[in-house]
């Protein structure tokens, strides 16, 4: 009789156990691994890592044009391109003529150097900055006498840089745009204030004008808000269309109180609202304004408050106890409130309620200035020898728009880069998050748009840079906030084992026991053979 492990039944049992084990290991485990693994589409990780180390370089095209009589004949021979424009008329008309003569593209500047004898500028003004992308720079006669062209240009360089600090981007502008990502030095306090006052960059904004009438029994208020918006606000928003989209609405709220009791000043027979109380004004009013929950865009609130007859007139005082001329204040990244007194309509024997037609020119002048601040249109104080032209009917000069576009482009690039790198780190740390093809496409689109925006900024193509940066921030936020990223986020490994062990353990135990028994028999057989040899 043969050994027990050589019987056909035992041999078939061992072969069956080995076959099942082989099928489980070679087919079952890979199939289970493939069908249960988390799908993760390919992401451009190397390019994302390069964006994290990005050092942005900005450049702006500046053209310096010498007018007739500015340079000597010898110097003029060495100037590659000369363009003369020195007419004896008003400086604002000269600005328009120069703009028509050489219309500068977005982000660029043209500086016209005029001789000291020119009558375009007043005696105490050396630089005139117009509404467009042009500036006039007066040069003294002593600057060109006995000087080579190289020396003349070297002498002009610091003055040109002064003009660039006013009309184009500056270090403070870029620092303010990156306020959420860099540390400030004590010298940048002004940039901190500007960055905290303005709304952050967004594809769109909701603007709401509200008329607060706390005392309808005393006065009936009439305001032509639609006509005022078309006249004063819409030209500015039209000019800002490359930066963002805007939507407008208005409302009238009755019996809406400020929520703060003003102090009565007997010396002036008026009520006073101190600066310390202004922070407590917004919350009670905001509850009445309504909610724009359907929109993800920031809301800019502009409130016109007409005091009731018992608290009129009402004046706002600043921290130095001085009366604010506009009788208005603004709250950073929220909006502005203006107090409009109508006590002049209350006369002896007046029948209430009185009809009040609000002076919309006065109101919109205040709201327009607040809107500029809240949107980040920074007004740099020029040197004393500079004269800056009024911004005109649009409420925004061309070079002011360029400055805003520079800062928004940089801010968008920084925001999109932070979003994409944060998403890449999150997906790398949590391996069971699904990365579907849509997310991968959005990430790749954001990376491509970022690379294009950076390239356009480096060559000074501001319009294209802003457009690419907006596309980058939209694609990065779509990828980061995609709902599919949360499907398996709360499905940790211990829950996987709790599901799979009851399924596979009953099947695996007999196979493992059979394999262990086979291994034991093989070892026993080897020991017996070794004993026979000895």
Short mmCIF file of C-alpha atoms in Angstrom, two decimals:
data_model
loop_
_atom_site.label_atom_id
_atom_site.label_comp_id
_atom_site.label_asym_id
_atom_site.label_seq_id
_atom_site.Cartn_x
_atom_site.Cartn_y
_atom_site.Cartn_z
CA UNK A 1 0.00 0.00 0.00
CA UNK A 2 1.36 3.44 -0.94
CA UNK A 3 1.83 6.45 1.26
CA UNK A 4 -1.33 8.30 2.22
CA UNK A 5 -0.39 11.44 0.34
CA UNK A 6 0.06 9.43 -2.84
CA UNK A 7 -3.48 8.12 -3.01
CA UNK A 8 -5.50 9.43 -5.99
CA UNK A 9 -8.08 11.03 -3.71
CA UNK A 10 -5.49 12.97 -1.75
CA UNK A 11 -3.71 13.95 -4.93
CA UNK A 12 -6.91 15.27 -6.47
CA UNK A 13 -7.68 17.18 -3.26
CA UNK A 14 -4.31 18.82 -3.27
CA UNK A 15 -4.59 19.74 -6.93
CA UNK A 16 -8.06 21.18 -6.33
CA UNK A 17 -6.85 23.27 -3.40
CA UNK A 18 -3.84 24.51 -5.36
CA UNK A 19 -6.01 25.31 -8.38
CA UNK A 20 -8.50 27.28 -6.31
CA UNK A 21 -5.68 29.14 -4.56
CA UNK A 22 -4.05 29.90 -7.90
CA UNK A 23 -7.33 31.18 -9.34
CA UNK A 24 -7.90 33.38 -6.30
CA UNK A 25 -4.37 34.80 -6.37
CA UNK A 26 -3.86 35.13 -10.11
CA UNK A 27 -7.38 36.05 -11.21
CA UNK A 28 -9.57 36.90 -8.24
CA UNK A 29 -7.28 39.32 -6.40
CA UNK A 30 -6.31 41.37 -9.53
CA UNK A 31 -9.94 41.43 -10.66
CA UNK A 32 -11.13 42.55 -7.22
CA UNK A 33 -8.36 45.15 -7.04
CA UNK A 34 -9.20 46.52 -10.47
CA UNK A 35 -12.95 46.68 -9.92
CA UNK A 36 -12.74 48.25 -6.45
CA UNK A 37 -9.95 50.75 -6.97
CA UNK A 38 -10.72 54.49 -6.98
CA UNK A 39 -10.72 56.04 -10.45
CA UNK A 40 -8.20 58.84 -10.63
CA UNK A 41 -7.70 60.61 -13.94
CA UNK A 42 -4.29 61.96 -14.84
CA UNK A 43 -3.37 65.42 -13.56
CA UNK A 44 -0.47 67.62 -14.73
CA UNK A 45 1.29 67.39 -11.37
CA UNK A 46 4.69 68.50 -12.68
CA UNK A 47 3.23 71.67 -14.18
CA UNK A 48 1.28 72.37 -10.99
CA UNK A 49 4.47 72.07 -8.94
CA UNK A 50 6.13 74.57 -11.28
CA UNK A 51 3.25 77.01 -10.73
CA UNK A 52 3.79 76.75 -6.97
CA UNK A 53 7.31 78.12 -7.48
CA UNK A 54 6.19 80.81 -9.93
CA UNK A 55 7.99 84.15 -9.92
CA UNK A 56 5.83 86.63 -11.76
CA UNK A 57 7.41 89.25 -13.98
CA UNK A 58 5.38 92.24 -15.16
CA UNK A 59 6.23 94.58 -18.01
CA UNK A 60 4.50 97.62 -19.47
CA UNK A 61 5.24 99.32 -22.78
CA UNK A 62 6.27 102.95 -22.31
CA UNK A 63 6.86 105.22 -25.29
CA UNK A 64 8.69 108.52 -24.79
CA UNK A 65 8.09 111.07 -27.55
CA UNK A 66 10.14 114.26 -27.82
CA UNK A 67 8.26 117.29 -29.10
CA UNK A 68 9.82 119.94 -31.34
CA UNK A 69 12.25 122.09 -29.41
CA UNK A 70 12.85 119.53 -26.69
CA UNK A 71 16.06 117.98 -28.01
CA UNK A 72 18.91 119.61 -29.89
CA UNK A 73 19.40 118.85 -33.60
CA UNK A 74 22.32 116.58 -32.79
CA UNK A 75 20.24 114.68 -30.25
CA UNK A 76 17.31 114.43 -32.65
CA UNK A 77 19.48 112.67 -35.21
CA UNK A 78 20.03 109.83 -32.72
CA UNK A 79 16.41 109.46 -31.67
CA UNK A 80 14.91 106.50 -33.59
CA UNK A 81 11.35 107.89 -33.78
CA UNK A 82 10.24 111.47 -33.16
CA UNK A 83 6.72 112.74 -33.05
CA UNK A 84 5.90 116.42 -32.65
CA UNK A 85 2.80 117.82 -31.00
CA UNK A 86 2.96 121.24 -29.38
CA UNK A 87 -0.11 123.32 -30.09
CA UNK A 88 -1.10 126.46 -28.25
CA UNK A 89 -4.45 125.39 -26.78
CA UNK A 90 -5.83 124.00 -23.52
CA UNK A 91 -4.05 121.06 -22.01
CA UNK A 92 -7.15 118.85 -21.89
CA UNK A 93 -7.68 119.45 -25.61
CA UNK A 94 -4.03 118.56 -26.16
CA UNK A 95 -4.60 115.33 -24.25
CA UNK A 96 -7.47 114.41 -26.57
CA UNK A 97 -5.45 115.38 -29.67
CA UNK A 98 -2.48 113.29 -28.55
CA UNK A 99 -4.79 110.37 -27.84
CA UNK A 100 -6.17 110.55 -31.38
CA UNK A 101 -2.67 110.95 -32.76
CA UNK A 102 -1.36 107.77 -31.13
CA UNK A 103 -3.97 105.60 -29.45
CA UNK A 104 -2.10 103.44 -26.95
CA UNK A 105 -3.13 99.84 -26.36
CA UNK A 106 -4.35 98.65 -22.99
CA UNK A 107 -1.58 98.63 -20.38
CA UNK A 108 0.82 100.91 -22.27
CA UNK A 109 1.74 104.56 -21.82
CA UNK A 110 2.95 107.38 -24.04
CA UNK A 111 4.91 110.22 -22.42
CA UNK A 112 5.31 113.38 -24.47
CA UNK A 113 8.32 115.46 -23.51
CA UNK A 114 7.69 119.16 -24.17
CA UNK A 115 10.10 122.10 -23.83
CA UNK A 116 10.03 124.50 -20.91
CA UNK A 117 8.75 127.28 -23.16
CA UNK A 118 5.56 125.37 -23.99
CA UNK A 119 2.33 127.10 -22.97
CA UNK A 120 0.45 123.85 -22.46
CA UNK A 121 1.25 123.59 -18.76
CA UNK A 122 1.05 126.18 -15.98
CA UNK A 123 4.31 127.43 -14.52
CA UNK A 124 4.14 125.33 -11.36
CA UNK A 125 3.21 122.11 -13.18
CA UNK A 126 5.88 119.88 -14.68
CA UNK A 127 3.76 116.80 -15.44
CA UNK A 128 0.20 116.60 -16.71
CA UNK A 129 -1.65 113.26 -16.59
CA UNK A 130 -4.72 113.13 -18.79
CA UNK A 131 -7.79 110.92 -18.93
CA UNK A 132 -6.23 108.55 -21.44
CA UNK A 133 -2.90 106.75 -21.46
CA UNK A 134 -0.81 109.83 -22.17
CA UNK A 135 1.19 112.25 -20.05
CA UNK A 136 3.00 115.54 -20.74
CA UNK A 137 6.43 116.02 -19.20
CA UNK A 138 8.07 119.45 -19.20
CA UNK A 139 11.84 119.49 -19.64
CA UNK A 140 14.02 122.45 -18.73
CA UNK A 141 16.33 124.09 -21.24
CA UNK A 142 19.36 123.33 -19.05
CA UNK A 143 18.72 119.62 -19.43
CA UNK A 144 19.51 119.53 -23.12
CA UNK A 145 22.36 122.02 -23.39
CA UNK A 146 25.71 120.26 -23.75
CA UNK A 147 24.24 116.84 -23.02
CA UNK A 148 24.36 113.76 -25.17
CA UNK A 149 21.21 111.80 -25.88
CA UNK A 150 22.29 109.13 -23.39
CA UNK A 151 22.75 111.74 -20.66
CA UNK A 152 19.41 113.32 -21.51
CA UNK A 153 17.61 109.98 -21.24
CA UNK A 154 19.40 109.17 -17.98
CA UNK A 155 18.23 112.50 -16.60
CA UNK A 156 14.65 111.79 -17.68
CA UNK A 157 14.55 108.25 -16.27
CA UNK A 158 13.67 109.11 -12.62
CA UNK A 159 10.94 111.49 -13.79
CA UNK A 160 9.50 108.85 -16.09
CA UNK A 161 9.50 106.41 -13.16
CA UNK A 162 7.52 108.96 -11.14
CA UNK A 163 4.89 109.03 -13.86
CA UNK A 164 4.78 105.23 -13.97
CA UNK A 165 4.20 105.12 -10.21
CA UNK A 166 1.03 107.15 -10.74
CA UNK A 167 -0.29 105.80 -14.05
CA UNK A 168 0.84 102.17 -14.08
CA UNK A 169 1.28 99.37 -11.56
CA UNK A 170 3.59 99.92 -8.63
CA UNK A 171 5.08 97.75 -5.91
CA UNK A 172 2.32 98.79 -3.53
CA UNK A 173 -0.38 97.85 -6.05
CA UNK A 174 1.04 94.35 -6.51
CA UNK A 175 1.50 93.96 -2.76
CA UNK A 176 -2.13 94.95 -2.19
CA UNK A 177 -3.27 92.43 -4.82
CA UNK A 178 -1.34 89.71 -2.96
CA UNK A 179 -2.44 90.88 0.48
CA UNK A 180 -3.88 87.48 1.44
CA UNK A 181 -0.68 85.63 0.54
CA UNK A 182 2.31 87.77 1.54
CA UNK A 183 3.52 89.41 4.70
CA UNK A 184 3.46 93.15 4.83
CA UNK A 185 6.29 95.34 5.93
CA UNK A 186 5.55 98.41 8.07
CA UNK A 187 6.05 100.55 4.96
CA UNK A 188 3.01 99.00 3.27
CA UNK A 189 0.30 100.18 5.67
CA UNK A 190 -1.41 102.08 2.87
CA UNK A 191 -1.50 98.93 0.74
CA UNK A 192 -3.00 96.99 3.63
CA UNK A 193 -5.79 99.56 4.01
CA UNK A 194 -6.51 99.58 0.27
CA UNK A 195 -6.61 95.79 0.04
CA UNK A 196 -8.90 95.43 3.06
CA UNK A 197 -11.28 98.11 1.77
CA UNK A 198 -11.87 96.73 -1.72
CA UNK A 199 -13.77 93.60 -2.65
CA UNK A 200 -11.67 90.68 -3.79
CA UNK A 201 -11.60 89.84 -7.46
CA UNK A 202 -14.77 88.17 -8.72
CA UNK A 203 -16.26 87.38 -12.16
CA UNK A 204 -19.32 89.43 -11.25
CA UNK A 205 -20.82 91.77 -8.68
CA UNK A 206 -24.36 92.54 -7.53
CA UNK A 207 -25.01 96.25 -6.84
CA UNK A 208 -28.07 97.19 -4.80
CA UNK A 209 -29.31 100.73 -4.17
CA UNK A 210 -31.72 101.04 -1.23
CA UNK A 211 -33.75 104.02 -0.08
CA UNK A 212 -34.53 103.86 3.64
CA UNK A 213 -37.61 105.81 4.71
CA UNK A 214 -38.09 105.30 8.46
CA UNK A 215 -40.87 107.90 8.68
CA UNK A 216 -43.35 107.65 5.76
CA UNK A 217 -45.86 109.66 7.74
CA UNK A 218 -43.59 112.71 7.63
CA UNK A 219 -42.30 112.59 4.06
CA UNK A 220 -42.97 110.95 0.73
CA UNK A 221 -39.63 110.38 -0.99
CA UNK A 222 -39.19 110.42 -4.76
CA UNK A 223 -35.92 109.33 -6.33
CA UNK A 224 -35.18 108.78 -10.00
CA UNK A 225 -32.86 105.88 -9.36
CA UNK A 226 -33.15 104.46 -12.87
CA UNK A 227 -32.20 107.72 -14.55
CA UNK A 228 -29.43 108.39 -12.03
CA UNK A 229 -27.91 104.94 -12.57
CA UNK A 230 -27.93 105.41 -16.34
CA UNK A 231 -26.33 108.83 -16.03
CA UNK A 232 -23.74 108.34 -13.29
CA UNK A 233 -23.15 104.63 -12.66
CA UNK A 234 -23.64 102.83 -15.96
CA UNK A 235 -20.78 104.65 -17.79
CA UNK A 236 -18.38 103.45 -15.09
CA UNK A 237 -19.69 99.89 -15.20
CA UNK A 238 -19.47 99.86 -18.99
CA UNK A 239 -15.84 100.85 -18.80
CA UNK A 240 -15.23 98.17 -16.15
CA UNK A 241 -16.76 95.45 -18.33
CA UNK A 242 -13.34 93.87 -19.08
CA UNK A 243 -12.85 93.38 -15.33
CA UNK A 244 -16.22 91.89 -14.29
CA UNK A 245 -19.93 91.65 -15.01
CA UNK A 246 -22.36 93.80 -13.01
CA UNK A 247 -26.06 93.54 -12.22
CA UNK A 248 -28.10 96.37 -10.68
CA UNK A 249 -31.27 96.53 -8.63
CA UNK A 250 -32.97 98.99 -6.29
CA UNK A 251 -35.55 98.96 -3.53
CA UNK A 252 -37.37 101.23 -1.08
CA UNK A 253 -37.60 100.10 2.54
CA UNK A 254 -40.18 101.72 4.83
CA UNK A 255 -39.85 101.96 8.61
CA UNK A 256 -36.21 100.88 8.34
CA UNK A 257 -34.21 102.29 11.25
CA UNK A 258 -30.45 102.50 11.66
CA UNK A 259 -30.57 100.76 15.02
CA UNK A 260 -28.36 103.39 16.71
CA UNK A 261 -29.68 106.32 18.71
CA UNK A 262 -27.87 109.48 17.60
CA UNK A 263 -26.68 112.01 20.15
CA UNK A 264 -28.38 115.40 20.27
CA UNK A 265 -26.08 118.42 20.07
CA UNK A 266 -27.89 121.39 21.60
CA UNK A 267 -25.27 123.86 20.34
CA UNK A 268 -26.13 123.00 16.75
CA UNK A 269 -29.74 121.91 17.25
CA UNK A 270 -28.87 118.75 15.37
CA UNK A 271 -28.31 115.03 15.97
CA UNK A 272 -24.82 113.56 15.73
CA UNK A 273 -23.76 110.08 14.69
CA UNK A 274 -20.20 109.49 15.89
CA UNK A 275 -17.67 107.35 14.04
CA UNK A 276 -17.58 104.89 16.94
CA UNK A 277 -21.27 104.14 16.41
CA UNK A 278 -21.06 103.51 12.69
CA UNK A 279 -20.01 99.88 13.10
CA UNK A 280 -23.32 99.18 14.87
CA UNK A 281 -25.42 100.70 12.11
CA UNK A 282 -25.01 98.00 9.48
CA UNK A 283 -26.26 94.82 11.17
CA UNK A 284 -29.83 96.02 11.97
CA UNK A 285 -30.18 97.46 8.47
CA UNK A 286 -28.68 94.44 6.71
CA UNK A 287 -31.45 92.23 8.07
CA UNK A 288 -33.94 94.27 6.03
CA UNK A 289 -31.99 94.34 2.80
CA UNK A 290 -32.88 90.84 1.62
CA UNK A 291 -30.60 88.04 0.54
CA UNK A 292 -29.01 87.25 -2.81
CA UNK A 293 -28.49 83.60 -1.94
CA UNK A 294 -29.17 82.57 -5.53
CA UNK A 295 -26.00 84.34 -6.67
CA UNK A 296 -22.45 83.51 -5.68
CA UNK A 297 -21.23 87.01 -6.59
CA UNK A 298 -20.41 89.60 -3.92
CA UNK A 299 -23.09 92.19 -3.16
CA UNK A 300 -22.29 95.90 -2.93
CA UNK A 301 -24.91 97.73 -0.86
CA UNK A 302 -25.50 101.48 -1.20
CA UNK A 303 -28.03 102.88 1.27
CA UNK A 304 -29.62 106.33 1.20
CA UNK A 305 -31.06 107.02 4.66
CA UNK A 306 -33.51 109.89 5.20
CA UNK A 307 -33.83 110.55 8.97
CA UNK A 308 -37.25 110.73 10.55
CA UNK A 309 -38.61 114.10 11.59
CA UNK A 310 -37.77 113.53 15.28
CA UNK A 311 -34.05 112.93 14.56
CA UNK A 312 -33.47 115.52 11.88
CA UNK A 313 -31.08 116.95 10.86
CA UNK A 314 -28.59 114.12 11.37
CA UNK A 315 -24.85 114.58 10.75
CA UNK A 316 -21.96 112.10 10.74
CA UNK A 317 -18.76 112.98 12.60
CA UNK A 318 -15.37 111.35 12.09
CA UNK A 319 -12.96 110.13 14.77
CA UNK A 320 -11.67 113.69 15.22
CA UNK A 321 -15.20 114.93 16.00
CA UNK A 322 -15.36 116.79 12.71
CA UNK A 323 -18.39 116.79 10.46
CA UNK A 324 -18.06 114.62 7.38
CA UNK A 325 -18.74 116.84 4.37
CA UNK A 326 -20.46 114.13 2.35
CA UNK A 327 -22.48 113.02 5.40
CA UNK A 328 -21.70 109.44 4.36
CA UNK A 329 -19.42 106.55 5.27
CA UNK A 330 -18.49 103.23 3.72
CA UNK A 331 -17.84 99.82 5.22
CA UNK A 332 -14.95 97.80 3.74
CA UNK A 333 -16.12 94.96 1.47
CA UNK A 334 -19.76 95.72 2.19
CA UNK A 335 -20.95 99.05 0.80
CA UNK A 336 -21.79 102.61 1.79
CA UNK A 337 -24.45 104.61 3.63
CA UNK A 338 -25.35 108.26 3.06
CA UNK A 339 -27.57 110.33 5.34
CA UNK A 340 -29.81 112.72 3.39
CA UNK A 341 -31.40 115.42 5.52
CA UNK A 342 -34.77 116.88 4.46
CA UNK A 343 -35.48 119.07 7.48
CA UNK A 344 -35.51 122.10 5.18
CA UNK A 345 -38.90 120.93 3.91
CA UNK A 346 -40.40 121.10 7.38
CA UNK A 347 -41.91 124.55 7.67
CA UNK A 348 -44.43 125.96 10.10
CA UNK A 349 -47.87 124.88 9.06
CA UNK A 350 -46.61 122.24 6.65
CA UNK A 351 -49.06 119.50 5.86
CA UNK A 352 -47.55 116.06 6.39
CA UNK A 353 -46.39 114.01 4.65
CA UNK A 354 -44.33 116.39 2.55
CA UNK A 355 -43.18 115.48 -0.95
CA UNK A 356 -39.39 115.36 -1.28
CA UNK A 357 -37.56 115.07 -4.59
CA UNK A 358 -34.08 113.77 -3.85
CA UNK A 359 -31.14 115.45 -5.54
CA UNK A 360 -29.73 112.39 -7.32
CA UNK A 361 -26.67 114.23 -8.63
CA UNK A 362 -25.53 114.87 -5.06
CA UNK A 363 -26.30 111.30 -3.97
CA UNK A 364 -24.70 109.56 -6.94
CA UNK A 365 -21.56 111.66 -6.63
CA UNK A 366 -21.02 110.13 -3.19
CA UNK A 367 -21.98 106.60 -4.21
CA UNK A 368 -19.73 106.79 -7.29
CA UNK A 369 -16.71 107.66 -5.14
CA UNK A 370 -17.53 104.82 -2.75
CA UNK A 371 -18.00 102.39 -5.64
CA UNK A 372 -14.54 103.22 -6.96
CA UNK A 373 -13.01 102.48 -3.57
CA UNK A 374 -14.91 99.23 -3.09
CA UNK A 375 -13.93 97.96 -6.54
CA UNK A 376 -10.26 98.67 -5.91
CA UNK A 377 -9.74 101.77 -8.06
CA UNK A 378 -6.81 103.20 -6.12
CA UNK A 379 -6.09 106.90 -6.23
CA UNK A 380 -2.38 107.45 -5.66
CA UNK A 381 -1.52 110.92 -4.39
CA UNK A 382 0.71 112.45 -7.10
CA UNK A 383 3.69 114.71 -6.34
CA UNK A 384 3.03 118.40 -5.93
CA UNK A 385 4.34 119.25 -9.41
CA UNK A 386 1.83 116.88 -11.05
CA UNK A 387 -1.57 117.85 -12.39
CA UNK A 388 -4.08 115.03 -12.87
CA UNK A 389 -7.08 115.60 -15.09
CA UNK A 390 -10.57 114.74 -13.79
CA UNK A 391 -11.71 111.26 -14.74
CA UNK A 392 -14.54 112.60 -16.90
CA UNK A 393 -18.12 111.45 -17.39
CA UNK A 394 -17.21 107.76 -17.22
CA UNK A 395 -15.90 108.13 -13.67
CA UNK A 396 -12.68 106.30 -14.59
CA UNK A 397 -9.62 107.31 -16.55
CA UNK A 398 -8.09 104.87 -19.02
CA UNK A 399 -4.90 104.54 -17.00
CA UNK A 400 -6.93 103.96 -13.81
CA UNK A 401 -8.65 101.07 -15.59
CA UNK A 402 -5.23 99.71 -16.55
CA UNK A 403 -4.02 99.87 -12.95
CA UNK A 404 -7.08 97.96 -11.82
CA UNK A 405 -6.58 95.38 -14.57
CA UNK A 406 -2.95 94.91 -13.55
CA UNK A 407 -3.85 94.26 -9.93
CA UNK A 408 -6.81 92.00 -10.80
CA UNK A 409 -4.69 89.96 -13.21
CA UNK A 410 -2.05 89.39 -10.55
CA UNK A 411 -4.68 88.62 -7.92
CA UNK A 412 -6.43 86.13 -10.22
CA UNK A 413 -3.16 84.38 -11.06
CA UNK A 414 -2.26 84.11 -7.38
CA UNK A 415 -5.72 82.89 -6.38
CA UNK A 416 -5.94 80.29 -9.16
CA UNK A 417 -2.42 79.06 -8.41
CA UNK A 418 -3.23 78.66 -4.72
CA UNK A 419 -6.47 76.84 -5.52
CA UNK A 420 -4.87 74.42 -7.96
CA UNK A 421 -1.86 73.63 -5.75
CA UNK A 422 -4.12 73.14 -2.72
CA UNK A 423 -6.32 70.75 -4.72
CA UNK A 424 -3.28 68.80 -5.93
CA UNK A 425 -1.99 68.45 -2.36
CA UNK A 426 -5.42 67.36 -1.13
CA UNK A 427 -5.77 64.69 -3.81
CA UNK A 428 -2.25 63.47 -3.13
CA UNK A 429 -2.88 63.10 0.61
CA UNK A 430 -6.30 61.43 0.34
CA UNK A 431 -6.01 58.57 -2.10
CA UNK A 432 -9.64 57.42 -2.04
CA UNK A 433 -11.05 60.59 -3.61
CA UNK A 434 -12.33 60.01 -7.14
CA UNK A 435 -10.75 62.19 -9.83
CA UNK A 436 -13.10 62.00 -12.78
CA UNK A 437 -12.34 63.21 -16.29
CA UNK A 438 -14.28 66.45 -15.82
CA UNK A 439 -12.12 67.49 -12.85
CA UNK A 440 -8.96 66.56 -14.71
CA UNK A 441 -10.11 68.64 -17.68
CA UNK A 442 -10.84 71.65 -15.44
CA UNK A 443 -7.45 71.34 -13.74
CA UNK A 444 -5.64 71.08 -17.09
CA UNK A 445 -7.61 74.07 -18.39
CA UNK A 446 -6.73 76.12 -15.30
CA UNK A 447 -3.04 75.26 -15.62
CA UNK A 448 -3.01 76.15 -19.32
CA UNK A 449 -4.81 79.44 -18.70
CA UNK A 450 -2.39 80.29 -15.90
CA UNK A 451 0.59 79.66 -18.12
CA UNK A 452 -0.90 81.85 -20.84
CA UNK A 453 -1.77 84.62 -18.36
CA UNK A 454 1.77 84.64 -16.98
CA UNK A 455 3.23 84.74 -20.49
CA UNK A 456 0.99 87.65 -21.49
CA UNK A 457 1.84 89.58 -18.32
CA UNK A 458 5.54 89.18 -19.03
CA UNK A 459 5.19 90.76 -22.47
CA UNK A 460 2.73 93.44 -21.34
CA UNK A 461 -0.43 92.24 -23.12
CA UNK A 462 -2.73 93.30 -20.31
CA UNK A 463 -6.08 92.59 -21.98
CA UNK A 464 -5.21 88.98 -22.84
CA UNK A 465 -3.56 88.45 -19.45
CA UNK A 466 -6.70 89.51 -17.60
CA UNK A 467 -8.92 87.29 -19.76
CA UNK A 468 -6.71 84.23 -19.27
CA UNK A 469 -6.46 84.87 -15.53
CA UNK A 470 -10.27 85.02 -15.28
CA UNK A 471 -10.55 81.73 -17.16
CA UNK A 472 -7.95 80.21 -14.83
CA UNK A 473 -9.76 81.21 -11.65
CA UNK A 474 -13.11 79.96 -12.96
CA UNK A 475 -11.70 76.59 -14.01
CA UNK A 476 -9.75 76.14 -10.76
CA UNK A 477 -12.79 76.88 -8.58
CA UNK A 478 -14.99 74.54 -10.62
CA UNK A 479 -12.47 71.77 -10.05
CA UNK A 480 -11.94 72.52 -6.37
CA UNK A 481 -15.64 72.70 -5.49
CA UNK A 482 -16.79 69.81 -7.69
CA UNK A 483 -19.31 67.73 -5.67
CA UNK A 484 -17.85 64.44 -6.90
CA UNK A 485 -14.74 65.02 -4.80
CA UNK A 486 -16.76 64.33 -1.63
CA UNK A 487 -18.32 60.99 -2.59
CA UNK A 488 -15.65 58.77 -1.00
CA UNK A 489 -14.12 61.27 1.35
CA UNK A 490 -15.92 59.79 4.39
CA UNK A 491 -15.34 56.12 3.47
CA UNK A 492 -12.13 55.21 5.34
CA UNK A 493 -10.19 51.94 5.09
CA UNK A 494 -11.58 50.41 8.31
CA UNK A 495 -15.08 50.55 6.80
CA UNK A 496 -13.78 48.80 3.69
CA UNK A 497 -12.42 45.93 5.79
CA UNK A 498 -15.69 45.74 7.70
CA UNK A 499 -17.49 45.19 4.40
CA UNK A 500 -15.04 42.86 2.65
CA UNK A 501 -14.05 40.53 5.53
CA UNK A 502 -17.54 38.96 6.00
CA UNK A 503 -17.66 38.43 2.23
CA UNK A 504 -14.27 36.85 1.62
CA UNK A 505 -13.31 35.26 4.94
CA UNK A 506 -15.67 32.21 4.70
CA UNK A 507 -14.23 31.43 1.27
CA UNK A 508 -10.59 32.03 2.14
CA UNK A 509 -10.43 30.00 5.38
CA UNK A 510 -10.83 26.52 3.76
CA UNK A 511 -8.36 27.45 1.04
CA UNK A 512 -5.79 28.65 3.58
CA UNK A 513 -6.25 25.53 5.74
CA UNK A 514 -5.80 23.28 2.69
CA UNK A 515 -2.65 25.14 1.68
CA UNK A 516 -1.25 24.88 5.20
CA UNK A 517 -1.97 21.15 5.26
CA UNK A 518 -0.26 20.66 1.90
CA UNK A 519 2.78 22.58 3.10
CA UNK A 520 2.86 20.47 6.27
CA UNK A 521 2.71 17.21 4.30
CA UNK A 522 5.50 18.32 1.96
CA UNK A 523 7.71 19.15 4.93
CA UNK A 524 6.92 15.77 6.53
CA UNK A 525 7.80 13.98 3.30
CA UNK A 526 11.16 15.81 3.09
CA UNK A 527 12.01 14.87 6.68
CA UNK A 528 11.27 11.18 6.00
CA UNK A 529 13.46 11.19 2.88
CA UNK A 530 16.29 12.78 4.85
CA UNK A 531 15.91 10.15 7.58
CA UNK A 532 16.20 7.28 5.03
CA UNK A 533 19.41 8.78 3.60
CA UNK A 534 20.93 8.96 7.06
#
